[in-house]
PDB file of C-alpha atoms in Angstrom:
ATOM      1  CA  MET A   1      12.685  63.055  26.208  1.00  0.00           C
ATOM      2  CA  LYS A   2      13.822  59.612  27.419  1.00  0.00           C
ATOM      3  CA  PRO A   3      10.307  58.135  27.372  1.00  0.00           C
ATOM      4  CA  ARG A   4       9.823  59.373  23.794  1.00  0.00           C
ATOM      5  CA  LYS A   5      13.117  57.795  22.702  1.00  0.00           C
ATOM      6  CA  LYS A   6      12.045  54.453  24.208  1.00  0.00           C
ATOM      7  CA  ALA A   7       8.732  54.589  22.327  1.00  0.00           C
ATOM      8  CA  THR A   8      10.528  55.409  19.091  1.00  0.00           C
ATOM      9  CA  LYS A   9      12.815  52.413  19.578  1.00  0.00           C
ATOM     10  CA  ARG A  10       9.833  50.126  20.202  1.00  0.00           C
ATOM     11  CA  TYR A  11       8.112  51.468  17.084  1.00  0.00           C
ATOM     12  CA  ALA A  12      11.211  50.825  14.977  1.00  0.00           C
ATOM     13  CA  TRP A  13      11.402  47.261  16.213  1.00  0.00           C
ATOM     14  CA  TRP A  14       7.734  46.657  15.439  1.00  0.00           C
ATOM     15  CA  ARG A  15       8.085  48.187  11.951  1.00  0.00           C
ATOM     16  CA  ALA A  16      11.030  45.890  11.205  1.00  0.00           C
ATOM     17  CA  LEU A  17       9.027  42.847  12.312  1.00  0.00           C
ATOM     18  CA  VAL A  18       6.061  43.782  10.125  1.00  0.00           C
ATOM     19  CA  PHE A  19       8.370  44.357   7.162  1.00  0.00           C
ATOM     20  CA  SER A  20      10.005  40.932   7.634  1.00  0.00           C
ATOM     21  CA  VAL A  21       6.687  39.101   7.845  1.00  0.00           C
ATOM     22  CA  THR A  22       5.309  40.933   4.809  1.00  0.00           C
ATOM     23  CA  ALA A  23       8.414  40.152   2.795  1.00  0.00           C
ATOM     24  CA  ALA A  24       8.228  36.474   3.735  1.00  0.00           C
ATOM     25  CA  CYS A  25       4.566  36.273   2.707  1.00  0.00           C
ATOM     26  CA  LEU A  26       5.284  38.016  -0.577  1.00  0.00           C
ATOM     27  CA  LEU A  27       8.166  35.672  -1.344  1.00  0.00           C
ATOM     28  CA  SER A  28       5.996  32.645  -0.547  1.00  0.00           C
ATOM     29  CA  THR A  29       3.264  33.924  -2.875  1.00  0.00           C
ATOM     30  CA  LEU A  30       5.695  34.532  -5.714  1.00  0.00           C
ATOM     31  CA  LEU A  31       7.163  31.061  -5.361  1.00  0.00           C
ATOM     32  CA  ALA A  32       3.728  29.496  -5.375  1.00  0.00           C
ATOM     33  CA  GLN A  33       2.741  31.465  -8.466  1.00  0.00           C
ATOM     34  CA  ALA A  34       5.907  30.318 -10.185  1.00  0.00           C
ATOM     35  CA  GLY A  35       4.989  26.693  -9.437  1.00  0.00           C
ATOM     36  CA  ARG A  36       8.065  26.142  -7.285  1.00  0.00           C
ATOM     37  CA  ARG A  37       8.426  24.297  -4.011  1.00  0.00           C
ATOM     38  CA  ALA A  38      10.963  24.837  -1.302  1.00  0.00           C
ATOM     39  CA  HIS A  39      13.858  22.401  -1.564  1.00  0.00           C
ATOM     40  CA  PRO A  40      12.929  19.367   0.579  1.00  0.00           C
ATOM     41  CA  THR A  41      14.882  18.770   3.719  1.00  0.00           C
ATOM     42  CA  SER A  42      16.157  15.408   4.921  1.00  0.00           C
ATOM     43  CA  ASP A  43      12.925  15.084   6.897  1.00  0.00           C
ATOM     44  CA  ALA A  44      10.940  15.177   3.632  1.00  0.00           C
ATOM     45  CA  SER A  45      12.400  11.965   2.255  1.00  0.00           C
ATOM     46  CA  THR A  46       9.959   9.676   0.497  1.00  0.00           C
ATOM     47  CA  ALA A  47       9.997   6.021   1.534  1.00  0.00           C
ATOM     48  CA  LEU A  48       9.098   3.279  -0.901  1.00  0.00           C
ATOM     49  CA  ASN A  49       8.601  -0.425  -0.169  1.00  0.00           C
ATOM     50  CA  VAL A  50      10.494  -2.605  -2.632  1.00  0.00           C
ATOM     51  CA  VAL A  51      10.679  -6.357  -3.197  1.00  0.00           C
ATOM     52  CA  ALA A  52      14.110  -7.392  -4.445  1.00  0.00           C
ATOM     53  CA  ALA A  53      15.654 -10.833  -4.833  1.00  0.00           C
ATOM     54  CA  ARG A  54      18.569 -12.421  -6.662  1.00  0.00           C
ATOM     55  CA  ALA A  55      17.542 -14.653  -9.537  1.00  0.00           C
ATOM     56  CA  ASN A  56      20.105 -17.293  -8.554  1.00  0.00           C
ATOM     57  CA  GLY A  57      18.519 -17.716  -5.127  1.00  0.00           C
ATOM     58  CA  SER A  58      21.398 -16.143  -3.224  1.00  0.00           C
ATOM     59  CA  THR A  59      20.411 -14.528   0.067  1.00  0.00           C
ATOM     60  CA  ALA A  60      23.187 -11.930  -0.068  1.00  0.00           C
ATOM     61  CA  PRO A  61      21.694  -8.495   0.723  1.00  0.00           C
ATOM     62  CA  ILE A  62      21.050  -6.207  -2.225  1.00  0.00           C
ATOM     63  CA  THR A  63      22.561  -2.723  -2.094  1.00  0.00           C
ATOM     64  CA  SER A  64      21.432   0.655  -3.401  1.00  0.00           C
ATOM     65  CA  LYS A  65      24.064   0.439  -6.141  1.00  0.00           C
ATOM     66  CA  GLU A  66      22.255  -2.593  -7.602  1.00  0.00           C
ATOM     67  CA  VAL A  67      18.868  -0.929  -8.113  1.00  0.00           C
ATOM     68  CA  ALA A  68      17.647   2.209  -9.854  1.00  0.00           C
ATOM     69  CA  LEU A  69      14.496   4.237  -9.244  1.00  0.00           C
ATOM     70  CA  PHE A  70      12.687   6.332 -11.843  1.00  0.00           C
ATOM     71  CA  ASP A  71      10.026   8.770 -10.649  1.00  0.00           C
ATOM     72  CA  ASN A  72       7.962  10.182 -13.511  1.00  0.00           C
ATOM     73  CA  GLY A  73      10.702   9.087 -15.910  1.00  0.00           C
ATOM     74  CA  VAL A  74      13.454  10.887 -14.004  1.00  0.00           C
ATOM     75  CA  GLU A  75      16.122   8.748 -12.345  1.00  0.00           C
ATOM     76  CA  GLN A  76      16.359   9.618  -8.666  1.00  0.00           C
ATOM     77  CA  THR A  77      19.235   9.553  -6.225  1.00  0.00           C
ATOM     78  CA  ILE A  78      18.642   6.820  -3.670  1.00  0.00           C
ATOM     79  CA  LYS A  79      19.506   7.968  -0.153  1.00  0.00           C
ATOM     80  CA  ASN A  80      19.075   4.629   1.567  1.00  0.00           C
ATOM     81  CA  PHE A  81      18.154   1.051   0.672  1.00  0.00           C
ATOM     82  CA  ALA A  82      17.894  -1.316   3.613  1.00  0.00           C
ATOM     83  CA  PRO A  83      16.309  -4.717   4.329  1.00  0.00           C
ATOM     84  CA  ASP A  84      13.010  -4.570   6.200  1.00  0.00           C
ATOM     85  CA  LEU A  85      13.051  -7.519   8.586  1.00  0.00           C
ATOM     86  CA  SER A  86      10.196  -6.229  10.722  1.00  0.00           C
ATOM     87  CA  PRO A  87       7.039  -8.284  11.395  1.00  0.00           C
ATOM     88  CA  ALA A  88       4.125  -7.930   8.990  1.00  0.00           C
ATOM     89  CA  ARG A  89       0.466  -7.173   9.505  1.00  0.00           C
ATOM     90  CA  ILE A  90      -1.388  -9.201   6.880  1.00  0.00           C
ATOM     91  CA  VAL A  91      -5.088  -8.921   6.093  1.00  0.00           C
ATOM     92  CA  LEU A  92      -6.666 -11.918   4.397  1.00  0.00           C
ATOM     93  CA  LEU A  93      -9.614 -10.498   2.458  1.00  0.00           C
ATOM     94  CA  VAL A  94     -11.704 -13.517   1.483  1.00  0.00           C
ATOM     95  CA  ASP A  95     -14.568 -13.464  -1.004  1.00  0.00           C
ATOM     96  CA  ASN A  96     -17.349 -15.538   0.548  1.00  0.00           C
ATOM     97  CA  SER A  97     -20.094 -14.296  -1.745  1.00  0.00           C
ATOM     98  CA  LEU A  98     -22.698 -16.713  -3.017  1.00  0.00           C
ATOM     99  CA  THR A  99     -21.505 -17.252  -6.582  1.00  0.00           C
ATOM    100  CA  ILE A 100     -17.739 -17.539  -6.189  1.00  0.00           C
ATOM    101  CA  ARG A 101     -16.481 -20.704  -7.871  1.00  0.00           C
ATOM    102  CA  ALA A 102     -14.826 -22.152  -4.789  1.00  0.00           C
ATOM    103  CA  ASP A 103     -16.511 -24.038  -1.998  1.00  0.00           C
ATOM    104  CA  VAL A 104     -16.298 -22.944   1.615  1.00  0.00           C
ATOM    105  CA  GLU A 105     -13.761 -25.656   2.422  1.00  0.00           C
ATOM    106  CA  LYS A 106     -11.382 -24.378  -0.259  1.00  0.00           C
ATOM    107  CA  LEU A 107     -11.704 -20.811   1.023  1.00  0.00           C
ATOM    108  CA  GLU A 108     -11.039 -21.996   4.571  1.00  0.00           C
ATOM    109  CA  SER A 109      -8.020 -23.987   3.436  1.00  0.00           C
ATOM    110  CA  ALA A 110      -6.561 -21.054   1.519  1.00  0.00           C
ATOM    111  CA  ALA A 111      -6.871 -18.807   4.561  1.00  0.00           C
ATOM    112  CA  LEU A 112      -5.690 -21.394   7.072  1.00  0.00           C
ATOM    113  CA  GLU A 113      -2.412 -22.058   5.259  1.00  0.00           C
ATOM    114  CA  PHE A 114      -1.253 -18.543   6.132  1.00  0.00           C
ATOM    115  CA  ALA A 115      -1.742 -19.225   9.824  1.00  0.00           C
ATOM    116  CA  TYR A 116       0.905 -21.953   9.622  1.00  0.00           C
ATOM    117  CA  GLU A 117       3.326 -20.151   7.291  1.00  0.00           C
ATOM    118  CA  ILE A 118       3.667 -16.677   8.812  1.00  0.00           C
ATOM    119  CA  TYR A 119       6.848 -15.814  10.713  1.00  0.00           C
ATOM    120  CA  ASP A 120       7.245 -15.050  14.399  1.00  0.00           C
ATOM    121  CA  GLY A 121       5.874 -11.611  15.096  1.00  0.00           C
ATOM    122  CA  ASP A 122       3.565 -11.549  12.067  1.00  0.00           C
ATOM    123  CA  LYS A 123      -0.172 -11.261  12.692  1.00  0.00           C
ATOM    124  CA  LEU A 124      -3.220 -12.003  10.576  1.00  0.00           C
ATOM    125  CA  LEU A 125      -6.589 -10.302  10.331  1.00  0.00           C
ATOM    126  CA  ILE A 126      -9.127 -12.380   8.406  1.00  0.00           C
ATOM    127  CA  VAL A 127     -12.026 -10.535   6.801  1.00  0.00           C
ATOM    128  CA  GLY A 128     -14.795 -12.225   4.834  1.00  0.00           C
ATOM    129  CA  TYR A 129     -16.813 -10.112   2.453  1.00  0.00           C
ATOM    130  CA  ASP A 130     -19.969 -10.244   0.385  1.00  0.00           C
ATOM    131  CA  MET A 131     -22.111  -7.110   0.459  1.00  0.00           C
ATOM    132  CA  ASN A 132     -20.320  -6.218   3.708  1.00  0.00           C
ATOM    133  CA  ALA A 133     -16.840  -6.785   5.068  1.00  0.00           C
ATOM    134  CA  GLU A 134     -16.900  -8.647   8.388  1.00  0.00           C
ATOM    135  CA  ILE A 135     -14.054  -9.700  10.662  1.00  0.00           C
ATOM    136  CA  VAL A 136     -13.818 -13.466  10.885  1.00  0.00           C
ATOM    137  CA  SER A 137     -10.692 -13.542  13.045  1.00  0.00           C
ATOM    138  CA  ASP A 138      -9.155 -10.456  14.657  1.00  0.00           C
ATOM    139  CA  TRP A 139      -5.403  -9.777  14.697  1.00  0.00           C
ATOM    140  CA  THR A 140      -3.700 -12.963  15.875  1.00  0.00           C
ATOM    141  CA  ASP A 141      -0.950 -15.483  15.158  1.00  0.00           C
ATOM    142  CA  ASP A 142      -2.778 -18.342  16.887  1.00  0.00           C
ATOM    143  CA  ALA A 143      -3.365 -20.983  14.195  1.00  0.00           C
ATOM    144  CA  LYS A 144      -5.759 -23.026  16.330  1.00  0.00           C
ATOM    145  CA  LYS A 145      -7.880 -19.979  17.075  1.00  0.00           C
ATOM    146  CA  ILE A 146      -7.962 -19.095  13.382  1.00  0.00           C
ATOM    147  CA  GLU A 147      -8.936 -22.640  12.426  1.00  0.00           C
ATOM    148  CA  THR A 148     -11.883 -22.529  14.813  1.00  0.00           C
ATOM    149  CA  GLU A 149     -13.061 -19.088  13.736  1.00  0.00           C
ATOM    150  CA  LEU A 150     -12.861 -19.928  10.030  1.00  0.00           C
ATOM    151  CA  LYS A 151     -15.785 -22.260  10.563  1.00  0.00           C
ATOM    152  CA  THR A 152     -18.011 -19.168  10.506  1.00  0.00           C
ATOM    153  CA  PHE A 153     -17.409 -18.725   6.778  1.00  0.00           C
ATOM    154  CA  ARG A 154     -20.626 -18.884   4.750  1.00  0.00           C
ATOM    155  CA  LYS A 155     -21.467 -17.957   1.181  1.00  0.00           C
ATOM    156  CA  LYS A 156     -24.158 -15.377   0.501  1.00  0.00           C
ATOM    157  CA  GLY A 157     -24.813 -12.113  -1.300  1.00  0.00           C
ATOM    158  CA  ASP A 158     -22.886 -10.228  -3.982  1.00  0.00           C
ATOM    159  CA  PRO A 159     -19.140  -9.439  -3.829  1.00  0.00           C
ATOM    160  CA  HIS A 160     -18.492  -5.797  -2.912  1.00  0.00           C
ATOM    161  CA  LEU A 161     -14.737  -6.130  -3.351  1.00  0.00           C
ATOM    162  CA  PHE A 162     -13.843  -2.472  -3.854  1.00  0.00           C
ATOM    163  CA  ASP A 163     -15.883  -1.306  -0.849  1.00  0.00           C
ATOM    164  CA  SER A 164     -14.254  -4.034   1.233  1.00  0.00           C
ATOM    165  CA  ILE A 165     -10.752  -2.977   0.206  1.00  0.00           C
ATOM    166  CA  MET A 166     -11.512   0.585   1.285  1.00  0.00           C
ATOM    167  CA  ALA A 167     -12.939  -0.605   4.602  1.00  0.00           C
ATOM    168  CA  VAL A 168      -9.824  -2.667   5.317  1.00  0.00           C
ATOM    169  CA  VAL A 169      -7.505   0.184   4.338  1.00  0.00           C
ATOM    170  CA  GLU A 170      -9.294   2.817   6.400  1.00  0.00           C
ATOM    171  CA  ASP A 171     -10.258   0.810   9.475  1.00  0.00           C
ATOM    172  CA  ALA A 172      -7.524  -1.818   9.814  1.00  0.00           C
ATOM    173  CA  LEU A 173      -4.333  -0.716   8.038  1.00  0.00           C
ATOM    174  CA  HIS A 174      -4.271   3.057   7.948  1.00  0.00           C
ATOM    175  CA  PRO A 175      -3.752   3.242  11.746  1.00  0.00           C
ATOM    176  CA  LEU A 176      -0.709   0.928  11.376  1.00  0.00           C
ATOM    177  CA  SER A 177       1.253   3.363   9.217  1.00  0.00           C
ATOM    178  CA  ALA A 178       4.582   2.607  10.891  1.00  0.00           C
ATOM    179  CA  GLN A 179       4.342  -1.141  10.242  1.00  0.00           C
ATOM    180  CA  LYS A 180       4.782  -3.474   7.285  1.00  0.00           C
ATOM    181  CA  ARG A 181       1.328  -3.980   5.787  1.00  0.00           C
ATOM    182  CA  ALA A 182      -0.094  -6.316   3.165  1.00  0.00           C
ATOM    183  CA  ILE A 183      -3.458  -7.525   1.911  1.00  0.00           C
ATOM    184  CA  VAL A 184      -3.999 -10.991   0.487  1.00  0.00           C
ATOM    185  CA  VAL A 185      -7.137 -10.988  -1.663  1.00  0.00           C
ATOM    186  CA  ILE A 186      -8.608 -14.483  -2.044  1.00  0.00           C
ATOM    187  CA  SER A 187     -11.050 -13.969  -4.896  1.00  0.00           C
ATOM    188  CA  ASP A 188     -11.558 -14.049  -8.647  1.00  0.00           C
ATOM    189  CA  GLY A 189     -11.624 -10.234  -8.726  1.00  0.00           C
ATOM    190  CA  LEU A 190     -15.330  -9.795  -9.390  1.00  0.00           C
ATOM    191  CA  ASP A 191     -17.049  -6.742  -7.921  1.00  0.00           C
ATOM    192  CA  ARG A 192     -20.785  -6.385  -8.142  1.00  0.00           C
ATOM    193  CA  GLY A 193     -22.414  -3.435  -6.425  1.00  0.00           C
ATOM    194  CA  SER A 194     -19.633  -1.442  -4.721  1.00  0.00           C
ATOM    195  CA  LYS A 195     -20.066   2.308  -4.364  1.00  0.00           C
ATOM    196  CA  THR A 196     -16.283   2.638  -4.478  1.00  0.00           C
ATOM    197  CA  LYS A 197     -14.748   2.743  -7.956  1.00  0.00           C
ATOM    198  CA  PHE A 198     -11.798   0.478  -8.670  1.00  0.00           C
ATOM    199  CA  ASN A 199      -9.434   3.380  -9.328  1.00  0.00           C
ATOM    200  CA  GLN A 200     -10.350   4.875  -5.956  1.00  0.00           C
ATOM    201  CA  ALA A 201      -9.491   1.646  -4.167  1.00  0.00           C
ATOM    202  CA  LEU A 202      -6.206   1.230  -6.056  1.00  0.00           C
ATOM    203  CA  SER A 203      -5.226   4.844  -5.424  1.00  0.00           C
ATOM    204  CA  ALA A 204      -5.850   4.430  -1.676  1.00  0.00           C
ATOM    205  CA  LEU A 205      -3.577   1.373  -1.609  1.00  0.00           C
ATOM    206  CA  GLN A 206      -0.850   3.161  -3.542  1.00  0.00           C
ATOM    207  CA  SER A 207      -1.055   6.305  -1.404  1.00  0.00           C
ATOM    208  CA  LEU A 208      -0.315   4.243   1.720  1.00  0.00           C
ATOM    209  CA  ASP A 209       2.130   1.899  -0.078  1.00  0.00           C
ATOM    210  CA  ILE A 210       0.175  -1.231   0.902  1.00  0.00           C
ATOM    211  CA  VAL A 211       1.106  -4.278  -1.146  1.00  0.00           C
ATOM    212  CA  VAL A 212      -1.609  -6.611  -2.433  1.00  0.00           C
ATOM    213  CA  TYR A 213      -1.133 -10.300  -3.188  1.00  0.00           C
ATOM    214  CA  CYS A 214      -3.891 -12.213  -4.947  1.00  0.00           C
ATOM    215  CA  VAL A 215      -4.812 -15.870  -4.479  1.00  0.00           C
ATOM    216  CA  GLN A 216      -6.953 -16.193  -7.554  1.00  0.00           C
ATOM    217  CA  ALA A 217     -10.109 -18.258  -7.843  1.00  0.00           C
ATOM    218  CA  GLN A 218     -11.658 -19.279 -11.150  1.00  0.00           C
ATOM    219  CA  ASP A 219     -13.411 -16.423 -12.964  1.00  0.00           C
ATOM    220  CA  ARG A 220     -17.143 -16.916 -12.428  1.00  0.00           C
ATOM    221  CA  THR A 221     -18.011 -14.497 -15.277  1.00  0.00           C
ATOM    222  CA  ARG A 222     -16.113 -16.495 -17.926  1.00  0.00           C
ATOM    223  CA  GLY A 223     -14.723 -13.282 -19.349  1.00  0.00           C
ATOM    224  CA  ALA A 224     -18.017 -11.394 -19.675  1.00  0.00           C
ATOM    225  CA  ILE A 225     -17.589  -7.631 -20.066  1.00  0.00           C
ATOM    226  CA  ARG A 226     -19.408  -5.048 -17.961  1.00  0.00           C
ATOM    227  CA  ARG A 227     -19.336  -1.373 -18.808  1.00  0.00           C
ATOM    228  CA  ASP A 228     -19.015   0.068 -15.334  1.00  0.00           C
ATOM    229  CA  VAL A 229     -16.205  -2.073 -13.842  1.00  0.00           C
ATOM    230  CA  PRO A 230     -13.051  -3.780 -15.165  1.00  0.00           C
ATOM    231  CA  LYS A 231     -13.124  -7.511 -15.830  1.00  0.00           C
ATOM    232  CA  PRO A 232     -12.241  -9.665 -12.803  1.00  0.00           C
ATOM    233  CA  ARG A 233      -8.964 -10.828 -14.322  1.00  0.00           C
ATOM    234  CA  GLN A 234      -7.967  -7.206 -14.955  1.00  0.00           C
ATOM    235  CA  VAL A 235      -8.803  -6.307 -11.354  1.00  0.00           C
ATOM    236  CA  ILE A 236      -6.517  -9.064 -10.064  1.00  0.00           C
ATOM    237  CA  ASP A 237      -3.704  -8.070 -12.444  1.00  0.00           C
ATOM    238  CA  ASP A 238      -3.940  -4.368 -11.621  1.00  0.00           C
ATOM    239  CA  LEU A 239      -4.168  -4.869  -7.859  1.00  0.00           C
ATOM    240  CA  ALA A 240      -1.007  -6.979  -7.826  1.00  0.00           C
ATOM    241  CA  GLU A 241       1.034  -5.067 -10.376  1.00  0.00           C
ATOM    242  CA  GLY A 242      -0.074  -1.627  -9.213  1.00  0.00           C
ATOM    243  CA  THR A 243       0.969  -2.243  -5.595  1.00  0.00           C
ATOM    244  CA  GLY A 244       4.093  -4.351  -6.158  1.00  0.00           C
ATOM    245  CA  GLY A 245       2.469  -7.661  -5.268  1.00  0.00           C
ATOM    246  CA  SER A 246       1.994 -10.917  -7.174  1.00  0.00           C
ATOM    247  CA  ILE A 247      -0.614 -13.538  -8.083  1.00  0.00           C
ATOM    248  CA  PHE A 248      -0.995 -17.185  -7.081  1.00  0.00           C
ATOM    249  CA  PRO A 249      -3.604 -19.817  -8.003  1.00  0.00           C
ATOM    250  CA  ILE A 250      -6.066 -20.907  -5.327  1.00  0.00           C
ATOM    251  CA  ASP A 251      -5.390 -24.562  -6.174  1.00  0.00           C
ATOM    252  CA  ASP A 252      -2.107 -24.521  -4.240  1.00  0.00           C
ATOM    253  CA  PRO A 253      -2.726 -22.304  -1.200  1.00  0.00           C
ATOM    254  CA  ARG A 254       0.204 -23.730   0.752  1.00  0.00           C
ATOM    255  CA  ALA A 255       2.685 -22.647  -1.909  1.00  0.00           C
ATOM    256  CA  ALA A 256       1.031 -19.226  -2.055  1.00  0.00           C
ATOM    257  CA  ALA A 257       1.145 -18.747   1.715  1.00  0.00           C
ATOM    258  CA  LYS A 258       4.780 -19.814   1.935  1.00  0.00           C
ATOM    259  CA  ALA A 259       5.908 -17.635  -0.976  1.00  0.00           C
ATOM    260  CA  ILE A 260       4.120 -14.546   0.347  1.00  0.00           C
ATOM    261  CA  SER A 261       5.299 -15.026   3.934  1.00  0.00           C
ATOM    262  CA  ASP A 262       8.897 -15.614   2.800  1.00  0.00           C
ATOM    263  CA  GLU A 263       8.872 -12.586   0.553  1.00  0.00           C
ATOM    264  CA  LEU A 264       7.519 -10.241   3.208  1.00  0.00           C
ATOM    265  CA  ARG A 265      10.196 -11.290   5.705  1.00  0.00           C
ATOM    266  CA  ARG A 266      13.224 -12.011   3.473  1.00  0.00           C
ATOM    267  CA  ASN A 267      12.961  -9.890   0.353  1.00  0.00           C
ATOM    268  CA  ARG A 268      11.447  -6.607   1.475  1.00  0.00           C
ATOM    269  CA  TYR A 269      13.496  -3.422   1.427  1.00  0.00           C
ATOM    270  CA  VAL A 270      12.770   0.193   2.268  1.00  0.00           C
ATOM    271  CA  LEU A 271      14.082   2.683  -0.271  1.00  0.00           C
ATOM    272  CA  SER A 272      14.259   6.370   0.581  1.00  0.00           C
ATOM    273  CA  TYR A 273      14.886   9.305  -1.739  1.00  0.00           C
ATOM    274  CA  LEU A 274      14.223  13.017  -2.199  1.00  0.00           C
ATOM    275  CA  PRO A 275      11.973  13.384  -5.262  1.00  0.00           C
ATOM    276  CA  GLN A 276      13.612  15.725  -7.745  1.00  0.00           C
ATOM    277  CA  SER A 277      12.127  17.375 -10.853  1.00  0.00           C
ATOM    278  CA  VAL A 278       8.686  15.832 -10.376  1.00  0.00           C
ATOM    279  CA  PRO A 279       5.174  17.374 -10.254  1.00  0.00           C
ATOM    280  CA  TYR A 280       3.925  16.841  -6.711  1.00  0.00           C
ATOM    281  CA  SER A 281       0.331  17.740  -7.595  1.00  0.00           C
ATOM    282  CA  GLU A 282      -0.003  15.047 -10.276  1.00  0.00           C
ATOM    283  CA  ALA A 283       0.002  11.265 -10.313  1.00  0.00           C
ATOM    284  CA  ARG A 284       3.512   9.987 -11.091  1.00  0.00           C
ATOM    285  CA  ARG A 285       4.719   6.726 -12.594  1.00  0.00           C
ATOM    286  CA  LEU A 286       7.266   4.812 -10.519  1.00  0.00           C
ATOM    287  CA  LEU A 287       9.695   2.194 -11.801  1.00  0.00           C
ATOM    288  CA  VAL A 288      12.284   0.227  -9.815  1.00  0.00           C
ATOM    289  CA  VAL A 289      14.856  -1.643 -11.899  1.00  0.00           C
ATOM    290  CA  GLY A 290      17.464  -4.123 -10.690  1.00  0.00           C
ATOM    291  CA  ASP A 291      20.845  -4.914 -12.209  1.00  0.00           C
ATOM    292  CA  ASP A 292      21.263  -8.106 -14.209  1.00  0.00           C
ATOM    293  CA  GLY A 293      20.360 -11.060 -12.010  1.00  0.00           C
ATOM    294  CA  ILE A 294      18.185  -9.001  -9.645  1.00  0.00           C
ATOM    295  CA  ASN A 295      14.396  -8.977  -9.764  1.00  0.00           C
ATOM    296  CA  ALA A 296      12.866  -5.862  -8.231  1.00  0.00           C
ATOM    297  CA  ARG A 297       9.390  -4.427  -8.073  1.00  0.00           C
ATOM    298  CA  ALA A 298       7.355  -1.808  -6.220  1.00  0.00           C
ATOM    299  CA  LYS A 299       4.085   0.039  -6.668  1.00  0.00           C
ATOM    300  CA  THR A 300       3.806   1.540 -10.136  1.00  0.00           C
ATOM    301  CA  MET A 301       2.126   4.829  -9.289  1.00  0.00           C
ATOM    302  CA  GLN A 302       2.372   7.614  -6.726  1.00  0.00           C
ATOM    303  CA  PRO A 303      -0.989   9.437  -6.449  1.00  0.00           C
ATOM    304  CA  PRO A 304      -0.956  13.239  -6.120  1.00  0.00           C
ATOM    305  CA  ASN A 305       0.166  14.644  -2.768  1.00  0.00           C
TER     306      ASN A 305
END
């Protein structure tokens, strides 16, 4: 009789385990059907890169009580808002296609200014693009090395801007997910021939929270409209606004390089929050607002998870 009792006990234990697993699966299915998600834990916090500065030029740190975040129109509770003083990894994506309305010397000058303005610890990757994106100078902070390697710039071919953005995101910046990342596009925004659609490129940037600054050359199309791609000016505007960046004219590259380098080191914050009452499977509008006297911006869209 003892062996039988032991078997019965083992069977009861196994039946209880099966019942527990089945119940858990059923509960998970019901929740999914109801369109609910488990309440996020502290490990599920969403981080958002924010640029924030006081309009009066004060360098006093900005606190979470001085900014508000709206996700899909719903104000969110900010868990943390802290300065990001870490070094930056900056890609200079330079249009060296044949028809851009800037000579090679101007393109070189615009890129070289960044080599002298970046902060200690920052590194640059310089990529020239026409029909292909090619590394001109690999990750470095050596201004002399950059100056020498920029001499390889040459103008040819059509500008595949959107394909080049995707190549930079996937090959150069995606692996650096734990670091501060930015792209400086030196171009007029024209794309001619990319397989990548503009919205795909912008969505990739927003998904990884990579900020784009634009050093804008003169529009070579003079406002001409094409059916399959946005106008160059619209591309520049949307890249900067959509990712929380800004736009500078190519005629003053030193001012652009200084402003961008200063902003990345002095005015960047990391905001964290637990998204509440938002549809995770849909694209969501984001809006960061500062109190009076505080200018704040971030990417404007969170693509679907």
